[in-house]
Amino acid sequence: MEKNNNRERLFYLDFVRAIAVILILLTHYNAWFVFGVAEPQLNKCVLFEYPFGIYIGDLGVSLFLIISGAALMYVYNGKLSLISFYKKRFLSIYPMFWMAYLVAVLPKLGLWSAMGLDIPKWRIFVTIAGMDGYLSEYGAGFYILGEWFLGFIVLFYLIFPILRVLIQKYEIITWIAIAVIYCVVIRYYNLEMAMSKCILIRLPELCFGMSLVKHRLKIKWPVAVFATLILIANTIIKPELVSSIRTTYVGIAFFIVLVFVADYVKYKGIQVVCAFLTKYSYSIFLVHHVIFEYIQAAFDANTISVTGSYGLFAVSVLIIIPVAYMLNVASDSVCDKLKKYI
């Protein structure tokens, strides 16, 4: 059986996840000014679009991957019941996703019918599994929300028990294998799927978080300084490397810096905000893109001012938060009932 004892809440896990949530919100809001206009208007992006020399979305996803590995390892570093693990993962993902999808799909049904989209009916099962965003390069589907990251996390949950055993019992050999796989896959990658989605290329981030928690490593200042220098160097030099390589080392370096900083910002107010964003991170993740889409449709990215852009982002977040909260409450209620049957 799994250990069910109460664990000390690690603030740095909440802190990093909160930063990742903010980065993802900025990513999909700012995308309006990058991909939604004929000429990118980066001056209207909120805060930044390419922190440390990489795309903001890549940085946010990298943090989420590292924190996902770390959080699961923190909970399951002891014994693990596969049945209990997969039951909890199912309840943590699918009821909320299905509820959000049903609400979001209603306005789309008439549009799809009018457009006469010729989508194979069997693709609905891909959507139900939350994999349509992840597999978007392999044919049109009924994709609305969840992004490719949802499908990726489903895959990670499926293989986590195996990775956990490998990191716990054969860590050095596992890391050597990860390094070899990483280099070979990047060198010879030729799939239609974007390289950033390939789980073999994201193993260093996932397993870095797992190893960090396994050894309960505390980030010392020399390591934090070195990580900071990596971020500065990548910002200034902008090396001509494959995007996935830069994302890997920048994401890990930024994670290290954030873990170090977390020890110095453990104020009550910050802890409350981070705990809130952590608790509702998944529901925020599910609803934010759809809400941004509807709000931005009422404005013109070409004519909105910089001040107007910041104001619109603030208003959007003020709508996203309560919607995410209500979705979370509804999902919790449904899950409480489902637990009686599964």
Coordinates of C-alpha atoms in Angstrom, one line a residue:
M1 CA 0.0 0.0 0.0
E2 CA 1.0 3.6 -0.5
K3 CA 2.2 5.6 2.4
N4 CA -0.7 7.9 3.4
N5 CA 1.1 9.8 6.2
N6 CA 1.0 13.6 6.1
R7 CA 4.0 15.1 4.5
E8 CA 5.5 18.5 5.0
R9 CA 4.4 20.8 2.3
L10 CA 7.4 21.9 0.3
F11 CA 7.1 25.6 -0.5
Y12 CA 9.4 25.5 -3.4
L13 CA 7.1 23.1 -5.2
D14 CA 4.2 25.5 -4.9
F15 CA 6.5 28.5 -5.8
V16 CA 7.8 27.0 -9.0
R17 CA 4.4 25.7 -10.0
A18 CA 2.9 29.2 -9.4
I19 CA 5.6 30.8 -11.6
A20 CA 4.9 28.2 -14.3
V21 CA 1.2 29.0 -14.2
I22 CA 1.9 32.7 -14.7
L23 CA 4.3 31.9 -17.6
I24 CA 1.6 29.8 -19.3
L25 CA -1.0 32.5 -18.9
L26 CA 1.5 35.0 -20.4
T27 CA 2.3 32.6 -23.2
H28 CA -1.2 32.2 -24.5
Y29 CA -2.2 35.8 -24.0
N30 CA 0.9 37.2 -25.7
A31 CA 0.6 34.8 -28.6
W32 CA -2.1 37.1 -29.8
F33 CA 0.6 39.7 -30.6
V34 CA 3.0 37.2 -32.0
F35 CA 1.0 34.8 -34.1
G36 CA -2.4 36.5 -34.4
V37 CA -1.1 39.5 -36.4
A38 CA 0.6 40.0 -39.8
E39 CA 3.6 41.6 -38.1
P40 CA 4.6 40.6 -34.5
Q41 CA 4.0 43.4 -32.0
L42 CA 6.3 42.4 -29.1
N43 CA 6.0 45.8 -27.5
K44 CA 2.4 44.9 -26.6
C45 CA 3.3 41.6 -25.0
V46 CA 2.8 41.6 -21.2
L47 CA 6.2 41.5 -19.5
F48 CA 8.2 39.5 -22.0
E49 CA 8.0 36.9 -24.8
Y50 CA 11.5 35.4 -24.9
P51 CA 13.0 35.2 -21.4
F52 CA 16.6 34.0 -21.2
G53 CA 16.7 33.6 -25.0
I54 CA 13.9 31.0 -25.3
Y55 CA 10.2 31.2 -26.0
I56 CA 8.2 31.9 -22.9
G57 CA 5.9 28.9 -23.5
D58 CA 8.9 26.6 -23.7
L59 CA 10.1 27.8 -20.4
G60 CA 6.7 27.4 -18.7
V61 CA 6.3 23.9 -20.0
S62 CA 9.9 23.0 -18.9
L63 CA 9.1 24.1 -15.4
F64 CA 5.9 22.2 -15.4
L65 CA 7.7 19.0 -16.5
I66 CA 10.4 19.3 -13.8
I67 CA 7.9 20.1 -11.1
S68 CA 5.6 17.2 -12.2
G69 CA 8.5 14.8 -11.8
A70 CA 9.5 16.3 -8.5
A71 CA 6.0 16.4 -7.0
L72 CA 5.2 12.8 -8.0
M73 CA 8.5 11.6 -6.6
Y74 CA 7.9 13.4 -3.3
V75 CA 4.6 11.6 -2.9
Y76 CA 5.6 8.2 -4.2
N77 CA 9.3 8.0 -3.1
G78 CA 8.2 5.2 -0.8
K79 CA 5.9 2.3 -1.7
L80 CA 3.5 2.6 -4.6
S81 CA 0.3 0.7 -5.3
L82 CA -0.2 0.8 -9.1
I83 CA -4.0 0.5 -8.8
S84 CA -4.2 3.4 -6.3
F85 CA -1.8 5.5 -8.4
Y86 CA -3.6 5.2 -11.7
K87 CA -7.0 5.7 -10.0
K88 CA -5.8 8.9 -8.5
R89 CA -4.2 10.1 -11.8
F90 CA -7.5 9.3 -13.6
L91 CA -9.6 11.3 -11.1
S92 CA -7.1 14.1 -11.2
I93 CA -7.2 14.5 -14.9
Y94 CA -10.3 13.3 -16.7
P95 CA -13.5 14.3 -14.8
M96 CA -12.4 18.0 -14.8
F97 CA -11.2 17.8 -18.4
W98 CA -14.5 16.2 -19.6
M99 CA -16.6 18.8 -17.7
A100 CA -14.6 21.7 -19.2
Y101 CA -14.7 20.2 -22.6
L102 CA -18.5 19.7 -22.6
V103 CA -19.0 23.4 -21.7
A104 CA -16.5 24.7 -24.2
V105 CA -17.7 22.5 -27.1
L106 CA -21.3 23.7 -27.1
P107 CA -20.7 27.0 -28.9
K108 CA -18.5 25.1 -31.4
L109 CA -21.0 22.5 -32.5
G110 CA -23.0 24.8 -34.7
L111 CA -19.9 26.2 -36.3
W112 CA -18.4 22.8 -37.0
S113 CA -21.8 21.7 -38.6
A114 CA -21.9 24.8 -40.7
M115 CA -18.3 24.4 -41.9
G116 CA -19.0 20.8 -42.8
L117 CA -15.8 19.5 -41.3
D118 CA -15.0 16.0 -42.4
I119 CA -13.5 14.7 -39.2
P120 CA -13.5 10.9 -38.7
K121 CA -16.0 10.0 -36.0
W122 CA -13.4 7.7 -34.3
R123 CA -11.3 10.8 -33.5
I124 CA -13.8 11.5 -30.7
F125 CA -12.1 8.7 -28.7
V126 CA -8.8 10.5 -29.1
T127 CA -10.5 13.7 -27.7
I128 CA -12.0 11.8 -24.8
A129 CA -8.6 10.5 -23.9
G130 CA -7.2 14.1 -24.0
M131 CA -4.7 13.2 -26.7
D132 CA -6.0 15.2 -29.6
G133 CA -3.8 18.2 -28.9
Y134 CA -0.8 16.0 -28.5
L135 CA -1.5 14.2 -31.7
S136 CA -2.6 17.2 -33.7
E137 CA 0.0 16.7 -36.4
Y138 CA -1.6 13.4 -37.3
G139 CA -5.0 14.6 -38.5
A140 CA -7.8 17.0 -37.5
G141 CA -9.8 16.2 -34.5
F142 CA -12.3 17.7 -32.1
Y143 CA -9.6 19.6 -30.2
I144 CA -10.7 22.6 -28.2
L145 CA -8.8 22.8 -24.9
G146 CA -6.1 21.0 -22.9
E147 CA -3.2 21.8 -25.3
W148 CA -0.7 19.1 -26.2
F149 CA 0.6 19.2 -22.7
L150 CA -2.4 17.3 -21.4
G151 CA -1.7 14.3 -23.6
F152 CA 2.0 14.5 -22.7
I153 CA 1.2 14.4 -19.0
V154 CA -1.1 11.4 -19.5
L155 CA 1.9 9.6 -21.1
F156 CA 4.2 10.6 -18.3
Y157 CA 1.7 9.3 -15.7
L158 CA 1.7 6.0 -17.6
I159 CA 5.4 5.5 -17.5
F160 CA 6.1 7.2 -14.1
P161 CA 6.1 3.9 -12.1
I162 CA 8.8 2.6 -14.4
L163 CA 10.9 5.8 -14.2
R164 CA 10.5 5.8 -10.4
V165 CA 12.0 2.3 -10.1
L166 CA 14.8 3.2 -12.5
I167 CA 15.7 6.4 -10.6
Q168 CA 15.4 4.7 -7.2
K169 CA 17.4 1.5 -8.0
Y170 CA 19.5 2.2 -11.1
E171 CA 20.0 6.0 -11.0
I172 CA 23.4 6.3 -12.6
I173 CA 22.8 3.8 -15.4
T174 CA 19.4 5.4 -16.0
W175 CA 20.9 8.9 -16.3
I176 CA 23.6 7.5 -18.7
A177 CA 20.8 5.9 -20.8
I178 CA 18.8 9.2 -20.7
A179 CA 21.8 11.1 -22.0
V180 CA 22.4 8.7 -24.8
I181 CA 18.7 8.6 -25.8
Y182 CA 18.4 12.4 -25.7
C183 CA 21.4 12.9 -28.0
V184 CA 20.4 10.2 -30.5
V185 CA 16.8 11.2 -30.7
I186 CA 17.6 14.9 -31.2
R187 CA 20.3 14.1 -33.8
Y188 CA 18.0 11.8 -35.9
Y189 CA 14.6 13.2 -35.1
N190 CA 12.3 13.2 -38.2
L191 CA 8.8 12.7 -36.9
E192 CA 5.9 15.0 -38.0
M193 CA 5.2 15.7 -34.3
A194 CA 7.0 18.7 -32.9
M195 CA 10.2 17.8 -31.2
S196 CA 9.1 19.5 -28.0
K197 CA 6.3 17.0 -27.6
C198 CA 8.6 13.9 -27.7
I199 CA 8.7 12.4 -24.3
L200 CA 12.2 10.9 -24.9
I201 CA 13.5 14.4 -25.4
R202 CA 11.8 15.6 -22.2
L203 CA 13.2 12.8 -20.0
P204 CA 16.1 15.0 -18.6
E205 CA 13.6 17.5 -17.2
L206 CA 11.2 14.9 -15.8
C207 CA 13.9 12.9 -14.2
F208 CA 15.9 15.9 -12.9
G209 CA 12.9 16.8 -10.7
M210 CA 12.6 13.2 -9.6
S211 CA 16.3 12.9 -8.7
L212 CA 16.3 16.2 -6.9
V213 CA 13.5 15.1 -4.6
K214 CA 14.8 11.6 -4.2
H215 CA 18.1 12.9 -2.6
R216 CA 16.3 15.8 -0.9
L217 CA 18.9 18.1 -2.4
K218 CA 19.1 21.7 -1.1
I219 CA 20.3 24.2 -3.7
K220 CA 23.4 25.9 -2.4
W221 CA 24.4 29.4 -3.5
P222 CA 27.3 28.4 -5.7
V223 CA 25.0 26.2 -7.7
A224 CA 22.4 28.9 -7.9
V225 CA 25.0 31.4 -9.1
F226 CA 26.2 29.0 -11.8
A227 CA 22.6 28.4 -12.9
T228 CA 22.1 32.2 -13.1
L229 CA 25.3 32.6 -15.2
I230 CA 23.8 30.0 -17.6
L231 CA 20.7 32.1 -17.9
I232 CA 22.6 35.3 -18.5
A233 CA 24.9 33.7 -21.0
N234 CA 22.0 32.2 -23.0
T235 CA 20.3 35.6 -23.0
I236 CA 23.3 37.4 -24.3
I237 CA 24.9 34.9 -26.6
K238 CA 21.8 33.2 -28.0
P239 CA 23.6 30.1 -29.1
E240 CA 22.6 28.5 -32.4
L241 CA 21.4 25.3 -30.9
V242 CA 18.3 23.2 -31.5
S243 CA 15.5 24.8 -29.6
S244 CA 14.8 21.7 -27.5
I245 CA 18.4 21.6 -26.3
R246 CA 18.3 25.3 -25.1
T247 CA 14.9 24.6 -23.5
T248 CA 16.4 21.7 -21.5
Y249 CA 19.3 23.5 -19.9
V250 CA 17.5 26.9 -19.5
G251 CA 14.5 25.2 -17.9
I252 CA 16.6 23.3 -15.5
A253 CA 18.8 26.3 -14.7
F254 CA 15.8 28.5 -14.1
F255 CA 14.2 25.8 -11.9
I256 CA 17.4 25.7 -9.8
V257 CA 17.4 29.5 -9.4
L258 CA 13.7 29.4 -8.4
V259 CA 14.2 26.7 -5.8
F260 CA 17.1 28.7 -4.3
V261 CA 15.0 31.9 -4.3
A262 CA 12.0 30.2 -2.7
D263 CA 13.9 30.0 0.6
Y264 CA 14.1 33.8 0.8
V265 CA 10.5 34.6 -0.2
K266 CA 8.5 32.4 2.2
Y267 CA 6.3 35.3 3.3
K268 CA 2.7 34.5 4.3
G269 CA 1.2 36.4 1.5
I270 CA 3.4 34.8 -1.1
Q271 CA 2.7 31.3 0.4
V272 CA -1.0 31.9 0.2
V273 CA -0.9 33.1 -3.5
C274 CA 1.4 30.2 -4.5
A275 CA -0.8 27.6 -2.7
F276 CA -3.9 29.0 -4.4
L277 CA -2.3 28.9 -7.9
T278 CA -1.0 25.4 -7.2
K279 CA -4.4 24.1 -6.1
Y280 CA -6.2 25.5 -9.1
S281 CA -3.3 25.2 -11.6
Y282 CA -5.0 22.4 -13.6
S283 CA -8.4 24.1 -13.9
I284 CA -6.7 27.4 -14.8
F285 CA -4.7 25.4 -17.5
L286 CA -8.0 24.0 -18.9
V287 CA -10.0 27.2 -19.1
H288 CA -7.5 30.0 -19.8
H289 CA -6.9 29.5 -23.5
V290 CA -10.7 29.4 -24.3
I291 CA -11.3 32.5 -22.2
F292 CA -8.5 34.4 -23.9
E293 CA -9.8 33.4 -27.3
Y294 CA -13.3 34.8 -26.6
I295 CA -12.1 38.0 -25.0
Q296 CA -9.4 38.8 -27.6
A297 CA -12.0 38.2 -30.4
A298 CA -13.7 41.4 -29.3
F299 CA -10.6 43.5 -29.8
D300 CA -8.1 44.3 -32.5
A301 CA -4.5 43.4 -31.7
N302 CA -3.3 45.9 -34.3
T303 CA -5.0 48.9 -32.7
I304 CA -5.0 48.1 -29.0
S305 CA -2.5 50.2 -27.0
V306 CA 0.3 48.8 -24.7
T307 CA -1.7 50.1 -21.7
G308 CA -4.8 48.5 -23.1
S309 CA -3.0 45.2 -23.6
Y310 CA -2.0 45.1 -19.9
G311 CA -5.5 46.1 -18.8
L312 CA -7.1 43.4 -21.0
F313 CA -4.7 40.8 -19.6
A314 CA -5.7 41.8 -16.0
V315 CA -9.4 41.7 -16.8
S316 CA -8.9 38.3 -18.5
V317 CA -7.2 36.9 -15.4
L318 CA -10.0 38.2 -13.2
I319 CA -12.4 36.2 -15.3
I320 CA -10.2 33.1 -15.5
I321 CA -9.7 32.7 -11.8
P322 CA -13.3 32.4 -10.7
V323 CA -14.2 30.2 -13.7
A324 CA -11.3 27.9 -12.8
Y325 CA -12.4 27.9 -9.1
M326 CA -16.0 26.9 -10.1
L327 CA -14.7 24.2 -12.4
N328 CA -12.5 22.8 -9.6
V329 CA -15.4 22.8 -7.1
A330 CA -17.7 21.0 -9.5
S331 CA -15.0 18.5 -10.4
D332 CA -14.3 17.8 -6.7
S333 CA -18.0 17.1 -6.2
V334 CA -18.1 14.7 -9.1
C335 CA -14.9 12.9 -8.1
D336 CA -16.2 12.4 -4.5
K337 CA -19.1 10.5 -6.0
L338 CA -16.9 8.6 -8.5
K339 CA -14.6 7.4 -5.7
K340 CA -17.5 5.2 -4.4
Y341 CA -17.5 3.2 -7.6
I342 CA -13.9 3.0 -8.7

